[in-house]
Every structure is written in C-alpha cells, then in structure tokens.
Tab-separated table of C-alpha atoms in Angstrom:
chain	number	residue	atom	x	y	z
A	1	UNK	CA	7.806	14.805	-46.261
A	2	UNK	CA	11.032	12.891	-46.835
A	3	UNK	CA	13.889	14.027	-44.582
A	4	UNK	CA	17.432	13.655	-45.903
A	5	UNK	CA	20.580	13.342	-43.811
A	6	UNK	CA	24.135	13.681	-45.077
A	7	UNK	CA	27.430	12.472	-43.720
A	8	UNK	CA	29.999	13.505	-42.935
A	9	UNK	CA	29.179	17.150	-42.267
A	10	UNK	CA	32.721	18.129	-43.232
A	11	UNK	CA	35.563	16.190	-44.801
A	12	UNK	CA	39.159	17.382	-45.224
A	13	UNK	CA	41.004	16.109	-48.261
A	14	UNK	CA	44.099	16.537	-50.346
A	15	UNK	CA	43.954	16.847	-54.156
A	16	UNK	CA	43.948	13.378	-55.666
A	17	UNK	CA	42.076	11.752	-52.781
A	18	UNK	CA	39.029	9.582	-53.278
A	19	UNK	CA	35.969	10.414	-51.173
A	20	UNK	CA	32.476	9.034	-50.754
A	21	UNK	CA	29.691	11.253	-49.450
A	22	UNK	CA	26.524	9.680	-48.058
A	23	UNK	CA	22.877	10.702	-48.194
A	24	UNK	CA	20.178	8.881	-46.267
A	25	UNK	CA	16.420	9.235	-46.589
A	26	UNK	CA	13.711	8.830	-43.949
A	27	UNK	CA	11.726	6.680	-46.384
A	28	UNK	CA	12.340	5.040	-49.727
A	29	UNK	CA	12.748	7.503	-52.584
A	30	UNK	CA	10.416	6.797	-55.492
A	31	UNK	CA	12.207	5.759	-58.691
A	32	UNK	CA	15.538	6.662	-57.053
A	33	UNK	CA	14.769	10.305	-57.845
A	34	UNK	CA	17.830	11.606	-56.011
A	35	UNK	CA	20.165	14.357	-57.209
A	36	UNK	CA	23.506	15.761	-56.089
A	37	UNK	CA	24.519	19.414	-56.345
A	38	UNK	CA	27.782	21.273	-55.865
A	39	UNK	CA	27.760	24.806	-54.482
A	40	UNK	CA	30.658	27.236	-54.294
A	41	UNK	CA	30.604	30.497	-52.310
A	42	UNK	CA	28.510	33.235	-53.877
A	43	UNK	CA	27.057	30.996	-56.571
A	44	UNK	CA	23.887	29.028	-57.116
A	45	UNK	CA	24.155	25.249	-56.917
A	46	UNK	CA	25.259	23.199	-59.918
A	47	UNK	CA	23.569	19.902	-60.805
A	48	UNK	CA	26.084	17.040	-60.860
A	49	UNK	CA	24.064	13.818	-60.729
A	50	UNK	CA	20.349	13.039	-61.099
A	51	UNK	CA	18.214	9.920	-60.936
A	52	UNK	CA	20.827	8.662	-58.437
A	53	UNK	CA	23.497	7.842	-61.018
A	54	UNK	CA	23.079	9.869	-64.219
A	55	UNK	CA	25.732	12.526	-64.747
A	56	UNK	CA	24.394	15.913	-65.774
A	57	UNK	CA	25.786	17.527	-68.904
A	58	UNK	CA	29.315	18.692	-68.206
A	59	UNK	CA	29.845	16.659	-65.043
A	60	UNK	CA	33.348	15.141	-65.080
A	61	UNK	CA	33.472	11.353	-64.917
A	62	UNK	CA	35.403	11.478	-61.639
A	63	UNK	CA	31.971	12.095	-60.069
A	64	UNK	CA	29.755	9.049	-59.720
A	65	UNK	CA	26.462	8.466	-57.962
A	66	UNK	CA	25.031	5.242	-56.624
A	67	UNK	CA	22.242	3.997	-54.441
A	68	UNK	CA	18.675	2.889	-54.152
A	69	UNK	CA	15.804	3.090	-51.698
A	70	UNK	CA	17.033	5.085	-48.714
A	71	UNK	CA	20.820	5.010	-49.114
A	72	UNK	CA	22.747	6.954	-51.715
A	73	UNK	CA	26.360	7.965	-52.293
A	74	UNK	CA	28.389	10.414	-54.313
A	75	UNK	CA	31.992	9.455	-54.982
A	76	UNK	CA	34.710	11.766	-56.235
A	77	UNK	CA	37.570	9.670	-57.559
A	78	UNK	CA	40.615	11.926	-57.556
A	79	UNK	CA	39.582	15.256	-56.027
A	80	UNK	CA	40.640	18.281	-58.091
A	81	UNK	CA	41.238	21.765	-56.608
A	82	UNK	CA	37.965	23.004	-58.149
A	83	UNK	CA	35.979	20.309	-56.300
A	84	UNK	CA	36.331	21.935	-52.887
A	85	UNK	CA	32.774	23.063	-52.202
A	86	UNK	CA	29.565	22.099	-50.405
A	87	UNK	CA	27.598	19.141	-51.765
A	88	UNK	CA	23.853	18.727	-51.296
A	89	UNK	CA	21.608	15.798	-52.031
A	90	UNK	CA	17.980	16.384	-53.026
A	91	UNK	CA	14.998	14.102	-53.442
A	92	UNK	CA	12.250	14.799	-55.954
A	93	UNK	CA	10.501	11.439	-55.960
A	94	UNK	CA	7.850	12.517	-53.500
A	95	UNK	CA	7.424	16.084	-54.671
A	96	UNK	CA	6.133	18.468	-53.845
A	97	UNK	CA	7.812	19.145	-51.597
A	98	UNK	CA	11.298	18.764	-52.975
A	99	UNK	CA	13.647	18.322	-50.012
A	100	UNK	CA	17.382	18.809	-49.605
A	101	UNK	CA	19.954	17.348	-47.265
A	102	UNK	CA	21.915	19.642	-44.932
A	103	UNK	CA	25.070	19.425	-47.043
A	104	UNK	CA	28.625	18.107	-46.792
A	105	UNK	CA	31.520	20.532	-46.952
A	106	UNK	CA	34.566	19.222	-48.792
A	107	UNK	CA	37.544	21.261	-47.656
A	108	UNK	CA	41.238	21.282	-48.306
A	109	UNK	CA	43.336	19.493	-45.712
B	1	UNK	CA	23.676	29.554	-72.849
B	2	UNK	CA	20.985	29.230	-70.199
B	3	UNK	CA	20.812	32.302	-67.978
B	4	UNK	CA	18.533	33.077	-65.051
B	5	UNK	CA	18.811	36.569	-63.583
B	6	UNK	CA	16.936	37.355	-60.405
B	7	UNK	CA	16.043	40.821	-59.168
B	8	UNK	CA	13.737	42.537	-56.719
B	9	UNK	CA	15.327	41.606	-53.417
B	10	UNK	CA	16.095	44.106	-50.702
B	11	UNK	CA	15.466	45.185	-47.138
B	12	UNK	CA	11.852	45.052	-46.001
B	13	UNK	CA	10.141	45.399	-42.638
B	14	UNK	CA	8.274	42.504	-41.014
B	15	UNK	CA	4.828	42.277	-42.549
B	16	UNK	CA	6.024	43.890	-45.761
B	17	UNK	CA	5.972	42.652	-49.333
B	18	UNK	CA	8.253	42.338	-52.336
B	19	UNK	CA	7.962	41.065	-55.885
B	20	UNK	CA	10.906	38.976	-57.013
B	21	UNK	CA	11.556	38.580	-60.730
B	22	UNK	CA	13.632	36.208	-62.810
B	23	UNK	CA	14.578	36.953	-66.399
B	24	UNK	CA	15.276	33.802	-68.377
B	25	UNK	CA	17.282	33.512	-71.581
B	26	UNK	CA	19.085	30.939	-73.678
B	27	UNK	CA	16.234	28.406	-73.772
B	28	UNK	CA	12.567	28.128	-74.674
B	29	UNK	CA	11.150	29.342	-71.374
B	30	UNK	CA	7.577	28.295	-72.094
B	31	UNK	CA	8.576	24.610	-72.250
B	32	UNK	CA	9.955	24.360	-68.728
B	33	UNK	CA	8.549	24.195	-65.233
B	34	UNK	CA	10.289	26.577	-62.875
B	35	UNK	CA	11.072	26.790	-59.168
B	36	UNK	CA	12.032	29.198	-56.431
B	37	UNK	CA	14.465	27.863	-53.842
B	38	UNK	CA	15.819	29.860	-50.917
B	39	UNK	CA	18.906	29.688	-48.758
B	40	UNK	CA	19.670	31.467	-45.522
B	41	UNK	CA	23.230	32.769	-46.041
B	42	UNK	CA	25.659	30.119	-44.872
B	43	UNK	CA	22.912	27.520	-44.403
B	44	UNK	CA	21.122	24.876	-46.452
B	45	UNK	CA	18.646	24.945	-49.329
B	46	UNK	CA	14.855	25.083	-48.967
B	47	UNK	CA	12.438	24.596	-51.852
B	48	UNK	CA	9.798	27.345	-51.864
B	49	UNK	CA	7.526	26.967	-54.885
B	50	UNK	CA	7.098	25.458	-58.350
B	51	UNK	CA	5.017	26.302	-61.398
B	52	UNK	CA	4.280	24.234	-64.482
B	53	UNK	CA	5.355	25.361	-67.945
B	54	UNK	CA	1.930	26.765	-68.813
B	55	UNK	CA	1.439	28.298	-65.379
B	56	UNK	CA	-1.671	26.191	-64.809
B	57	UNK	CA	-0.437	24.419	-61.698
B	58	UNK	CA	1.472	25.837	-58.760
B	59	UNK	CA	2.939	24.253	-55.638
B	60	UNK	CA	4.176	25.720	-52.364
B	61	UNK	CA	6.114	24.735	-49.278
B	62	UNK	CA	3.931	24.698	-46.172
B	63	UNK	CA	6.118	27.425	-44.661
B	64	UNK	CA	5.069	29.945	-47.326
B	65	UNK	CA	1.603	28.780	-48.357
B	66	UNK	CA	-0.868	31.650	-48.266
B	67	UNK	CA	1.892	34.281	-48.151
B	68	UNK	CA	3.841	33.718	-51.378
B	69	UNK	CA	2.488	33.541	-54.935
B	70	UNK	CA	4.420	32.203	-57.913
B	71	UNK	CA	3.546	33.263	-61.451
B	72	UNK	CA	5.095	33.536	-64.894
B	73	UNK	CA	4.821	35.472	-68.140
B	74	UNK	CA	5.906	33.217	-70.975
B	75	UNK	CA	5.676	36.049	-73.494
B	76	UNK	CA	8.271	37.965	-71.471
B	77	UNK	CA	10.359	34.911	-70.457
B	78	UNK	CA	9.894	35.876	-66.844
B	79	UNK	CA	9.186	34.160	-63.545
B	80	UNK	CA	7.867	35.971	-60.483
B	81	UNK	CA	7.437	35.410	-56.770
B	82	UNK	CA	5.194	37.753	-54.817
B	83	UNK	CA	6.261	37.518	-51.186
B	84	UNK	CA	3.927	39.008	-48.595
B	85	UNK	CA	3.470	39.166	-44.839
B	86	UNK	CA	7.215	38.660	-44.518
B	87	UNK	CA	8.801	37.393	-41.325
B	88	UNK	CA	12.361	37.552	-40.046
B	89	UNK	CA	12.744	33.854	-40.826
B	90	UNK	CA	12.096	34.590	-44.516
B	91	UNK	CA	15.469	36.347	-44.715
B	92	UNK	CA	17.336	34.418	-47.390
B	93	UNK	CA	18.842	34.368	-50.848
B	94	UNK	CA	16.093	33.446	-53.302
B	95	UNK	CA	17.141	31.449	-56.369
B	96	UNK	CA	15.227	31.069	-59.606
B	97	UNK	CA	15.757	27.536	-60.875
B	98	UNK	CA	14.741	25.522	-63.928
B	99	UNK	CA	13.265	22.040	-63.679
B	100	UNK	CA	14.848	19.477	-65.976
B	101	UNK	CA	11.498	17.809	-66.678
B	102	UNK	CA	8.107	18.908	-65.359
B	103	UNK	CA	7.107	20.318	-61.985
B	104	UNK	CA	6.941	16.927	-60.271
B	105	UNK	CA	9.599	14.267	-60.210
B	106	UNK	CA	12.260	16.546	-61.612
B	107	UNK	CA	15.702	17.675	-60.552
B	108	UNK	CA	16.750	21.279	-61.032
B	109	UNK	CA	19.253	21.664	-63.837
B	110	UNK	CA	19.992	25.399	-63.849
B	111	UNK	CA	20.071	27.992	-61.074
B	112	UNK	CA	20.428	31.744	-61.042
B	113	UNK	CA	22.828	33.650	-58.809
B	114	UNK	CA	20.097	34.638	-56.387
B	115	UNK	CA	18.581	37.793	-54.913
B	116	UNK	CA	18.831	38.570	-51.205
B	117	UNK	CA	15.714	39.341	-49.202
B	118	UNK	CA	16.331	40.753	-45.737
B	119	UNK	CA	13.409	41.113	-43.346
B	120	UNK	CA	14.258	43.419	-40.467
B	121	UNK	CA	12.793	46.378	-38.613
C-alpha cells in the first residue's frame, strides 16, 4: 500500500497569496495517477486535479498540479476567499487500495 | 447535474448492521464504477470499497473485508453498502463517490454529501 504524506499540515494565508502544497509518496506512483481534492466543512470533497496535472471540469486556472514519481505539488496562484478549505492528495495508480494523504488545511491569516 | 444522495446511516450498537444506499441521478449510472469512502468527522479520508460498472468485480479495504459488502442495482440507479459486525472504529461519514474511469486507476470525480454511521453502545 502506498502511503502519502502532505505538508504543511496547516498554512495561514491572505487573499491574493500564492501557495504550494506538497504531497509525497512512499513509492513511485504508477502513471502519475495522483489527484487533489478540496473539502469544505459539511461537504463531500471536490476533485480539482487528476493525473497529477489535469484540471477537472470547472477547476479555476489558478490551481495547478505538478509532479512525478514520489513528489507532487498543488499550487494556488492568487488565493481567493472561497479557497480556504482542506486539501487532500490521493493516489490511484496502485489501486486497490486507493489511498489519501492526511490533508493540508488552508486557513485565513 | 450529477447527484449522489446517500441514506441509511444512524446509530447502531457494536456488532450491529446497517444497509447504506446511494441514489444516483444526472448521469448514466450503469456506465460508471462506484466507490464508498469514509471519513471520521474532523479527520481524513479512507477508501472503503469499489464496484465495477456491471457489478461483476468488487474491491475492499483490508479493514472492512469480510464485514462489508458493496452492491448495485443499475435498473434503480442505486449503490449499496451492507455494513455488518460494526465496531466503534467504523464510526464515520460514508460517502458515495463516482469513479471518473473504471474501478482501477481512476480518480473520483463526484461525491455525495455523506451519511453518518455511529457505532456506540
């Protein structure tokens, strides 16, 4: 089973800031099958990025994903008020099982 | 508009059972693999189970294998999860979730709002 780690655990930002969230894998992820999700309180997660760098339908272009092998990033270029949430990475290259990272909370400074 | 509406959660005693349901609409249900993913309130996400579009193949996390059973009724656009022999550590919000492409090698592109299962005496 591939174990994912995320850093930082929490980041405090002001609207307009640029931030890069990291996701590391315990072994190389097949075909860079890595996704990023956004979750707000009381709601199910929302798919933002899949296959490491492909934006899902409706994902604003201020979100970008990058990475290969064991190291992946999600960048938000110009944080908007609606972006304050928890972000999870997920690997599906060696599935089942699908595994998720522990999450990064993006909070308002 | 894709919609996934879970139901069937509730309070159950250790060792008890529940049947969770997910009503799907807004897409051709029979063409998509589906998943159940759970989340302890305030904690992270844990994949539970997947089923292929036809229902032929099913997959389970080790933590639930032998206790949970996933199934679907394509005629009724419904997904199910029979949860049995429940433990306190099964307490979680259970999400119904659609796979973008197949049961393996696929991200999840739509999630429901979840149904809460609480296991307590």
